[in-house]
Amino acid sequence: MLKVNDNYQKLPGSYLFSTIAKKVAAYSEANPEKRIIRLGIGDVTQPLAPAIIEALHRAVDEMGAAETFHGYAPDLGYEFLRNAIADNDYKARGCDISADEIFVSDGAKSDSGNIQELFSADARIAVCDPVYPVYVDSNVMAGRTGTYDEKTGMWSDVIYMPCTMENDFVPEFPRETPDVIYLCLPNNPTGTTITKTQLQEWVDYANKNGALIIYDGAYEAYISEEDVAHSIYECEGARTCAIEIKSFSKNAGFTGVRLGYTVVPRELSYGGVSLHGMWARRHGTKFNGAPYIIQRAGEAVYSKEGKAQLKQQVAYYMNNAKVILEGLKEAGYTVFGGVNAPYIWLKTPGNMGSWEFFD
Ligand code: PLP
């Protein structure tokens, strides 16, 4: 008889956002007259920008003519998109990243979940606490996290780096050296981030200890402060210790369209094995590319019109964040974030737990 992957049985409850959706649905069914302000999952609400819609229409028409039809996309993504990413997200910021180090995908969630396949079963992972749940859960599925303690909500084999009000939400170097360090900056869910100088310290730490940083920059477009890096490759030495994962969901509203990319520099190797080669092999074997139409839409994100329209969209979300931040402050809450990310982190009153507060 088939034996299932037991690691799935270890996962506590359902995925965080499914629980939120279920609770909200039950509440609105019981209280149909109540208007609900949803402060749970960070989905976008604005329609796709006109420049993106135009690119989508053009690409759809191309797919309807034999001369311009596109089938399977190249493994790493179309060159027009990888060049636009390399020029705008990296070269324009002085980062030494070339198009052939960029792997286009269907989003940052898949990449951040899949990347752990490259590591050995006993690799020790470190995560900020709190953080986007996918990093830990995908490692639980792979059997890398040990046992779960229901009381603390922590795994025995995960190294947690607390990010709290007390340490200004800046993770400290762990006592035990990890093999893989997940950094999500600006952070989901706290909305806080660290300075470029502090990030440089993490890059130096990783290089010194032979650790790999998985840098999730999904909220990069929301950075407003000068001394915050837009890419980990702005730091010296990051090419030998960091993979960067990016999404088109938050800067361009692609949550329902699906597009992202991962940067794996060619220098990145452990025990003489190139992670670039491994990720290319995985991509070629398990992924058949993001759709041509969507990659054309992604290219439009970097057009002059696209950039101007998306700047306004990001400003709209940041204004929402400001309204929430100031409203909660006026209501007497202690709140963080909302400056370099659209998220607000709230200190629950008294010793109330977060689910208790939610309910
Ligand atoms: N990474 C972080 C930190 C996120 O908060 C999210 C979405 O909430 C994602 C990745 C998912 O991005 P995508 O829509 O590209 O899969």
Short mmCIF file of C-alpha atoms and ligand atoms in Angstrom, two decimals:
data_model
loop_
_atom_site.label_atom_id
_atom_site.label_comp_id
_atom_site.label_asym_id
_atom_site.label_seq_id
_atom_site.Cartn_x
_atom_site.Cartn_y
_atom_site.Cartn_z
CA MET A 1 0.00 0.00 0.00
CA LEU A 2 1.13 3.53 -0.73
CA LYS A 3 2.79 5.32 2.14
CA VAL A 4 2.02 9.03 2.09
CA ASN A 5 4.51 11.78 2.90
CA ASP A 6 4.06 11.85 6.68
CA ASN A 7 5.51 15.31 6.92
CA TYR A 8 2.19 16.73 5.69
CA GLN A 9 0.51 15.28 8.79
CA LYS A 10 2.81 17.39 10.92
CA LEU A 11 1.52 20.68 9.50
CA PRO A 12 -0.59 22.45 12.11
CA GLY A 13 -4.11 23.52 11.02
CA SER A 14 -4.68 25.00 7.62
CA TYR A 15 -2.72 27.67 5.82
CA LEU A 16 -3.10 30.94 7.74
CA PHE A 17 -5.04 32.76 5.04
CA SER A 18 -7.49 29.85 4.54
CA THR A 19 -8.36 30.10 8.24
CA ILE A 20 -8.89 33.85 7.92
CA ALA A 21 -11.10 33.35 4.83
CA LYS A 22 -13.20 30.70 6.61
CA LYS A 23 -13.68 32.85 9.71
CA VAL A 24 -14.61 35.90 7.64
CA ALA A 25 -17.06 33.88 5.50
CA ALA A 26 -18.75 32.44 8.61
CA TYR A 27 -19.02 35.90 10.17
CA SER A 28 -20.45 37.57 7.08
CA GLU A 29 -23.00 34.76 6.65
CA ALA A 30 -24.16 35.24 10.23
CA ASN A 31 -24.06 39.06 9.91
CA PRO A 32 -25.02 39.87 6.30
CA GLU A 33 -25.76 43.53 7.13
CA LYS A 34 -22.25 44.22 8.46
CA ARG A 35 -19.63 45.85 6.19
CA ILE A 36 -16.29 44.16 6.63
CA ILE A 37 -12.97 45.96 6.35
CA ARG A 38 -10.56 43.16 5.46
CA LEU A 39 -7.17 43.52 7.10
CA GLY A 40 -6.13 39.88 6.55
CA ILE A 41 -4.49 38.68 3.32
CA GLY A 42 -2.60 41.42 1.48
CA ASP A 43 -4.35 41.11 -1.86
CA VAL A 44 -4.48 43.99 -4.30
CA THR A 45 -7.77 45.73 -5.08
CA GLN A 46 -6.90 48.01 -8.01
CA PRO A 47 -7.38 46.90 -11.65
CA LEU A 48 -4.33 46.26 -13.82
CA ALA A 49 -2.77 49.50 -15.10
CA PRO A 50 -3.71 50.60 -18.67
CA ALA A 51 -0.17 49.98 -20.03
CA ILE A 52 -0.40 46.38 -18.83
CA ILE A 53 -3.89 45.84 -20.24
CA GLU A 54 -2.72 47.17 -23.63
CA ALA A 55 0.26 44.78 -23.63
CA LEU A 56 -2.03 41.89 -22.72
CA HIS A 57 -4.44 42.72 -25.59
CA ARG A 58 -1.59 42.94 -28.08
CA ALA A 59 -0.15 39.61 -26.93
CA VAL A 60 -3.55 37.90 -27.07
CA ASP A 61 -3.92 39.05 -30.70
CA GLU A 62 -0.44 37.69 -31.48
CA MET A 63 -1.52 34.30 -30.16
CA GLY A 64 -4.37 34.26 -32.71
CA ALA A 65 -2.15 34.49 -35.81
CA ALA A 66 0.09 31.69 -37.10
CA GLU A 67 3.04 34.07 -37.73
CA THR A 68 3.07 35.47 -34.19
CA PHE A 69 1.76 32.54 -32.12
CA HIS A 70 3.96 31.37 -29.22
CA GLY A 71 4.02 27.88 -27.75
CA TYR A 72 6.27 26.75 -24.90
CA ALA A 73 8.35 29.61 -23.52
CA PRO A 74 12.15 29.29 -23.15
CA ASP A 75 13.11 27.59 -19.84
CA LEU A 76 14.39 30.71 -18.12
CA GLY A 77 11.74 33.03 -19.59
CA TYR A 78 11.65 35.25 -22.69
CA GLU A 79 14.72 37.36 -23.26
CA PHE A 80 12.67 40.56 -23.69
CA LEU A 81 11.46 40.20 -20.09
CA ARG A 82 14.74 39.02 -18.57
CA ASN A 83 16.55 41.95 -20.24
CA ALA A 84 13.95 44.42 -18.94
CA ILE A 85 14.37 42.99 -15.41
CA ALA A 86 18.18 43.02 -15.59
CA ASP A 87 18.25 46.62 -16.88
CA ASN A 88 15.60 48.12 -14.59
CA ASP A 89 15.74 46.15 -11.36
CA TYR A 90 19.50 45.59 -11.30
CA LYS A 91 21.76 47.55 -13.69
CA ALA A 92 19.86 50.82 -13.01
CA ARG A 93 20.68 50.31 -9.31
CA GLY A 94 24.29 49.46 -9.90
CA CYS A 95 23.78 45.72 -9.25
CA ASP A 96 25.84 43.28 -11.26
CA ILE A 97 23.14 40.82 -12.36
CA SER A 98 22.84 39.59 -15.93
CA ALA A 99 19.75 38.36 -17.78
CA ASP A 100 20.96 34.75 -17.77
CA GLU A 101 20.92 34.74 -13.95
CA ILE A 102 17.18 35.58 -13.92
CA PHE A 103 14.63 32.75 -13.94
CA VAL A 104 11.08 33.88 -14.78
CA SER A 105 8.31 32.01 -12.95
CA ASP A 106 4.62 32.10 -12.13
CA GLY A 107 5.18 33.92 -8.84
CA ALA A 108 7.21 34.27 -5.69
CA LYS A 109 5.13 31.83 -3.66
CA SER A 110 6.01 28.90 -5.90
CA ASP A 111 9.68 29.88 -6.03
CA SER A 112 9.98 30.45 -2.28
CA GLY A 113 8.35 27.05 -1.66
CA ASN A 114 10.31 25.20 -4.36
CA ILE A 115 13.78 26.57 -3.67
CA GLN A 116 14.29 24.29 -0.64
CA GLU A 117 14.46 21.29 -3.01
CA LEU A 118 18.05 22.33 -3.69
CA PHE A 119 19.14 21.76 -0.08
CA SER A 120 20.00 18.55 1.72
CA ALA A 121 17.40 17.00 4.02
CA ASP A 122 19.41 18.01 7.09
CA ALA A 123 20.00 21.64 6.12
CA ARG A 124 19.21 23.93 9.07
CA ILE A 125 16.95 26.81 8.18
CA ALA A 126 16.60 30.14 9.98
CA VAL A 127 13.59 32.42 9.70
CA CYS A 128 12.55 35.75 11.13
CA ASP A 129 9.71 35.44 13.62
CA PRO A 130 7.10 36.49 12.54
CA VAL A 131 7.37 35.96 8.79
CA TYR A 132 5.48 34.88 5.64
CA PRO A 133 4.51 31.27 6.52
CA VAL A 134 5.55 29.61 3.24
CA TYR A 135 9.25 29.30 4.13
CA VAL A 136 8.64 27.17 7.21
CA ASP A 137 5.67 25.20 5.85
CA SER A 138 7.51 24.19 2.66
CA ASN A 139 10.41 22.95 4.81
CA VAL A 140 7.96 21.06 7.04
CA MET A 141 6.67 19.26 3.94
CA ALA A 142 10.28 18.34 3.11
CA GLY A 143 10.84 16.91 6.61
CA ARG A 144 13.44 19.46 7.62
CA THR A 145 11.87 21.04 10.69
CA GLY A 146 11.68 18.41 13.44
CA THR A 147 8.71 18.35 15.81
CA TYR A 148 6.05 20.96 16.39
CA ASP A 149 5.37 22.44 19.80
CA GLU A 150 1.70 23.46 19.93
CA LYS A 151 2.25 25.69 22.95
CA THR A 152 4.90 27.88 21.34
CA GLY A 153 3.89 27.29 17.71
CA MET A 154 7.56 26.53 16.97
CA TRP A 155 9.49 23.67 15.32
CA SER A 156 12.35 21.98 17.15
CA ASP A 157 14.76 22.13 14.19
CA VAL A 158 14.03 25.62 12.92
CA ILE A 159 16.20 28.52 14.06
CA TYR A 160 13.95 31.44 14.87
CA MET A 161 15.19 35.01 14.81
CA PRO A 162 12.70 37.09 16.78
CA CYS A 163 11.76 40.45 15.28
CA THR A 164 9.98 42.40 17.97
CA MET A 165 9.29 45.88 19.20
CA GLU A 166 12.21 45.39 21.63
CA ASN A 167 14.83 44.86 18.90
CA ASP A 168 13.24 47.31 16.45
CA PHE A 169 12.28 44.35 14.25
CA VAL A 170 15.93 43.81 13.28
CA PRO A 171 16.85 40.09 13.33
CA GLU A 172 19.94 39.23 15.35
CA PHE A 173 22.55 36.67 14.27
CA PRO A 174 21.47 33.33 15.72
CA ARG A 175 23.63 31.51 18.27
CA GLU A 176 23.58 28.39 16.15
CA THR A 177 24.84 28.79 12.56
CA PRO A 178 22.13 28.10 9.96
CA ASP A 179 22.69 26.73 6.46
CA VAL A 180 19.85 28.70 4.92
CA ILE A 181 18.60 32.09 6.12
CA TYR A 182 15.27 33.36 4.86
CA LEU A 183 15.02 37.15 4.87
CA CYS A 184 11.80 38.81 3.73
CA LEU A 185 12.51 42.54 3.52
CA PRO A 186 10.49 44.69 3.79
CA ASN A 187 8.85 42.10 5.99
CA ASN A 188 5.46 40.48 5.69
CA PRO A 189 3.71 40.71 8.14
CA THR A 190 5.37 43.39 10.28
CA GLY A 191 5.78 45.96 7.48
CA THR A 192 9.20 46.80 8.94
CA THR A 193 12.62 46.53 7.33
CA ILE A 194 16.35 47.00 7.98
CA THR A 195 18.87 49.48 6.61
CA LYS A 196 21.31 48.70 3.82
CA THR A 197 24.16 48.73 6.37
CA GLN A 198 22.33 46.13 8.48
CA LEU A 199 21.67 44.02 5.38
CA GLN A 200 25.37 44.22 4.49
CA GLU A 201 26.11 42.70 7.93
CA TRP A 202 23.87 39.73 7.03
CA VAL A 203 25.66 39.29 3.70
CA ASP A 204 29.04 39.34 5.50
CA TYR A 205 27.73 36.87 8.09
CA ALA A 206 26.46 34.48 5.39
CA ASN A 207 29.72 34.61 3.44
CA LYS A 208 31.76 34.06 6.60
CA ASN A 209 29.66 31.07 7.70
CA GLY A 210 29.01 29.41 4.33
CA ALA A 211 25.27 30.05 4.67
CA LEU A 212 22.84 30.92 1.89
CA ILE A 213 20.40 33.84 2.15
CA ILE A 214 17.04 33.48 0.42
CA TYR A 215 16.02 37.11 0.01
CA ASP A 216 12.32 37.67 -0.67
CA GLY A 217 11.92 41.18 -2.04
CA ALA A 218 8.19 41.01 -2.83
CA TYR A 219 7.58 44.46 -1.28
CA GLU A 220 10.56 46.27 -2.75
CA ALA A 221 8.36 48.75 -4.68
CA TYR A 222 7.02 50.11 -1.38
CA ILE A 223 10.38 51.20 0.00
CA SER A 224 10.33 54.94 0.68
CA GLU A 225 13.42 55.48 2.85
CA GLU A 226 16.79 56.27 1.30
CA ASP A 227 18.97 53.98 3.40
CA VAL A 228 17.03 50.79 2.54
CA ALA A 229 18.36 48.48 -0.20
CA HIS A 230 16.00 47.62 -3.09
CA SER A 231 17.94 44.44 -3.83
CA ILE A 232 20.33 42.33 -1.76
CA TYR A 233 22.79 42.63 -4.66
CA GLU A 234 23.33 46.26 -3.67
CA CYS A 235 25.43 44.73 -0.88
CA GLU A 236 29.03 43.77 -1.53
CA GLY A 237 29.56 40.03 -1.70
CA ALA A 238 25.89 39.09 -2.16
CA ARG A 239 26.63 37.26 -5.41
CA THR A 240 28.38 34.52 -3.43
CA CYS A 241 25.72 34.03 -0.76
CA ALA A 242 22.26 35.13 -1.91
CA ILE A 243 19.30 34.13 -4.04
CA GLU A 244 16.70 36.86 -4.59
CA ILE A 245 13.02 36.13 -5.18
CA LYS A 246 10.73 38.78 -6.66
CA SER A 247 7.04 39.03 -7.47
CA PHE A 248 4.95 41.14 -9.85
CA SER A 249 1.99 40.79 -7.48
CA LYS A 250 2.60 43.72 -5.18
CA ASN A 251 4.25 46.30 -7.45
CA ALA A 252 1.94 45.70 -10.43
CA GLY A 253 -1.18 43.94 -9.12
CA PHE A 254 -0.42 40.56 -10.76
CA THR A 255 -1.89 38.44 -7.93
CA GLY A 256 -4.47 36.98 -10.31
CA VAL A 257 -2.21 37.13 -13.37
CA ARG A 258 0.83 35.31 -11.91
CA LEU A 259 4.41 36.32 -12.63
CA GLY A 260 7.62 36.41 -10.63
CA TYR A 261 11.31 35.68 -10.94
CA THR A 262 14.26 34.33 -9.03
CA VAL A 263 17.88 35.46 -9.36
CA VAL A 264 20.57 32.83 -8.89
CA PRO A 265 24.05 34.29 -9.51
CA ARG A 266 26.51 32.08 -11.35
CA GLU A 267 29.10 32.32 -8.56
CA LEU A 268 26.77 30.74 -6.03
CA SER A 269 28.08 27.28 -5.26
CA TYR A 270 28.34 25.01 -2.23
CA GLY A 271 30.64 22.00 -2.05
CA GLY A 272 31.66 22.78 -5.62
CA VAL A 273 28.08 22.50 -6.92
CA SER A 274 26.49 25.46 -8.73
CA LEU A 275 23.01 26.40 -7.47
CA HIS A 276 22.44 28.16 -10.81
CA GLY A 277 22.91 24.85 -12.60
CA MET A 278 20.67 23.01 -10.13
CA TRP A 279 17.87 25.59 -10.36
CA ALA A 280 18.12 25.59 -14.16
CA ARG A 281 17.78 21.80 -14.10
CA ARG A 282 14.79 21.97 -11.79
CA HIS A 283 13.13 24.71 -13.83
CA GLY A 284 13.66 22.75 -17.05
CA THR A 285 12.26 19.56 -15.55
CA LYS A 286 9.34 20.71 -13.43
CA PHE A 287 8.21 24.03 -14.93
CA ASN A 288 7.08 24.82 -18.46
CA GLY A 289 7.32 28.57 -18.27
CA ALA A 290 5.07 31.53 -17.52
CA PRO A 291 2.67 32.24 -20.42
CA TYR A 292 3.89 34.45 -23.28
CA ILE A 293 0.93 36.80 -22.78
CA ILE A 294 1.81 37.31 -19.12
CA GLN A 295 5.50 37.82 -19.82
CA ARG A 296 4.55 40.57 -22.30
CA ALA A 297 2.41 42.11 -19.54
CA GLY A 298 5.47 41.89 -17.26
CA GLU A 299 7.57 43.71 -19.87
CA ALA A 300 5.01 46.56 -19.86
CA VAL A 301 5.68 47.04 -16.12
CA TYR A 302 9.06 48.48 -17.17
CA SER A 303 7.72 50.77 -19.94
CA LYS A 304 7.66 54.53 -19.33
CA GLU A 305 3.84 54.56 -19.09
CA GLY A 306 3.79 51.39 -16.98
CA LYS A 307 6.28 52.82 -14.49
CA ALA A 308 4.30 56.07 -14.11
CA GLN A 309 0.97 54.27 -13.67
CA LEU A 310 2.36 51.78 -11.16
CA LYS A 311 3.99 54.51 -9.13
CA GLN A 312 0.50 55.93 -8.62
CA GLN A 313 -0.89 52.50 -7.72
CA VAL A 314 1.76 51.93 -5.08
CA ALA A 315 1.08 55.43 -3.71
CA TYR A 316 -2.63 54.52 -3.46
CA TYR A 317 -1.85 51.41 -1.35
CA MET A 318 0.61 53.34 0.79
CA ASN A 319 -2.08 55.94 1.44
CA ASN A 320 -4.41 53.12 2.58
CA ALA A 321 -1.63 51.96 4.90
CA LYS A 322 -1.27 55.50 6.23
CA VAL A 323 -5.01 55.76 6.91
CA ILE A 324 -4.95 52.44 8.77
CA LEU A 325 -1.77 53.35 10.67
CA GLU A 326 -3.04 56.76 11.77
CA GLY A 327 -6.56 55.49 12.48
CA LEU A 328 -5.23 52.75 14.75
CA LYS A 329 -2.83 55.16 16.46
CA GLU A 330 -5.70 57.57 17.12
CA ALA A 331 -7.70 54.69 18.53
CA GLY A 332 -4.88 54.19 21.04
CA TYR A 333 -3.06 51.20 19.56
CA THR A 334 0.70 50.75 19.27
CA VAL A 335 1.43 50.15 15.58
CA PHE A 336 4.43 49.64 13.30
CA GLY A 337 5.17 49.40 9.58
CA GLY A 338 3.42 51.34 6.83
CA VAL A 339 6.55 53.27 5.78
CA ASN A 340 8.48 50.86 3.52
CA ALA A 341 5.68 48.30 3.12
CA PRO A 342 1.89 48.38 2.93
CA TYR A 343 1.58 46.28 6.12
CA ILE A 344 0.70 47.47 9.58
CA TRP A 345 1.73 45.49 12.67
CA LEU A 346 -0.40 46.03 15.74
CA LYS A 347 0.36 45.31 19.38
CA THR A 348 -2.72 43.61 20.78
CA PRO A 349 -3.96 45.17 24.02
CA GLY A 350 -3.10 43.51 27.32
CA ASN A 351 -1.84 40.00 26.78
CA MET A 352 -4.42 39.11 24.16
CA GLY A 353 -3.28 36.58 21.56
CA SER A 354 -3.58 37.49 17.88
CA TRP A 355 -6.37 35.00 17.06
CA GLU A 356 -8.29 36.10 20.15
CA PHE A 357 -8.00 39.70 18.94
CA PHE A 358 -9.05 38.68 15.41
CA ASP A 359 -12.17 36.91 16.73
N1 PLP B 1 6.46 36.62 -0.75
C1 PLP B 1 5.88 37.36 0.20
C2 PLP B 1 6.70 37.89 1.29
C3 PLP B 1 4.51 37.61 0.14
O1 PLP B 1 3.95 38.34 1.10
C4 PLP B 1 3.74 37.08 -0.90
C5 PLP B 1 2.29 37.28 -0.96
O2 PLP B 1 1.62 37.66 -0.06
C6 PLP B 1 4.39 36.32 -1.85
C7 PLP B 1 5.75 36.09 -1.76
C8 PLP B 1 3.63 35.70 -2.96
O3 PLP B 1 3.86 36.34 -4.17
P1 PLP B 1 3.26 35.80 -5.52
O4 PLP B 1 1.89 36.36 -5.67
O5 PLP B 1 4.21 36.30 -6.57
O6 PLP B 1 3.25 34.31 -5.47
#
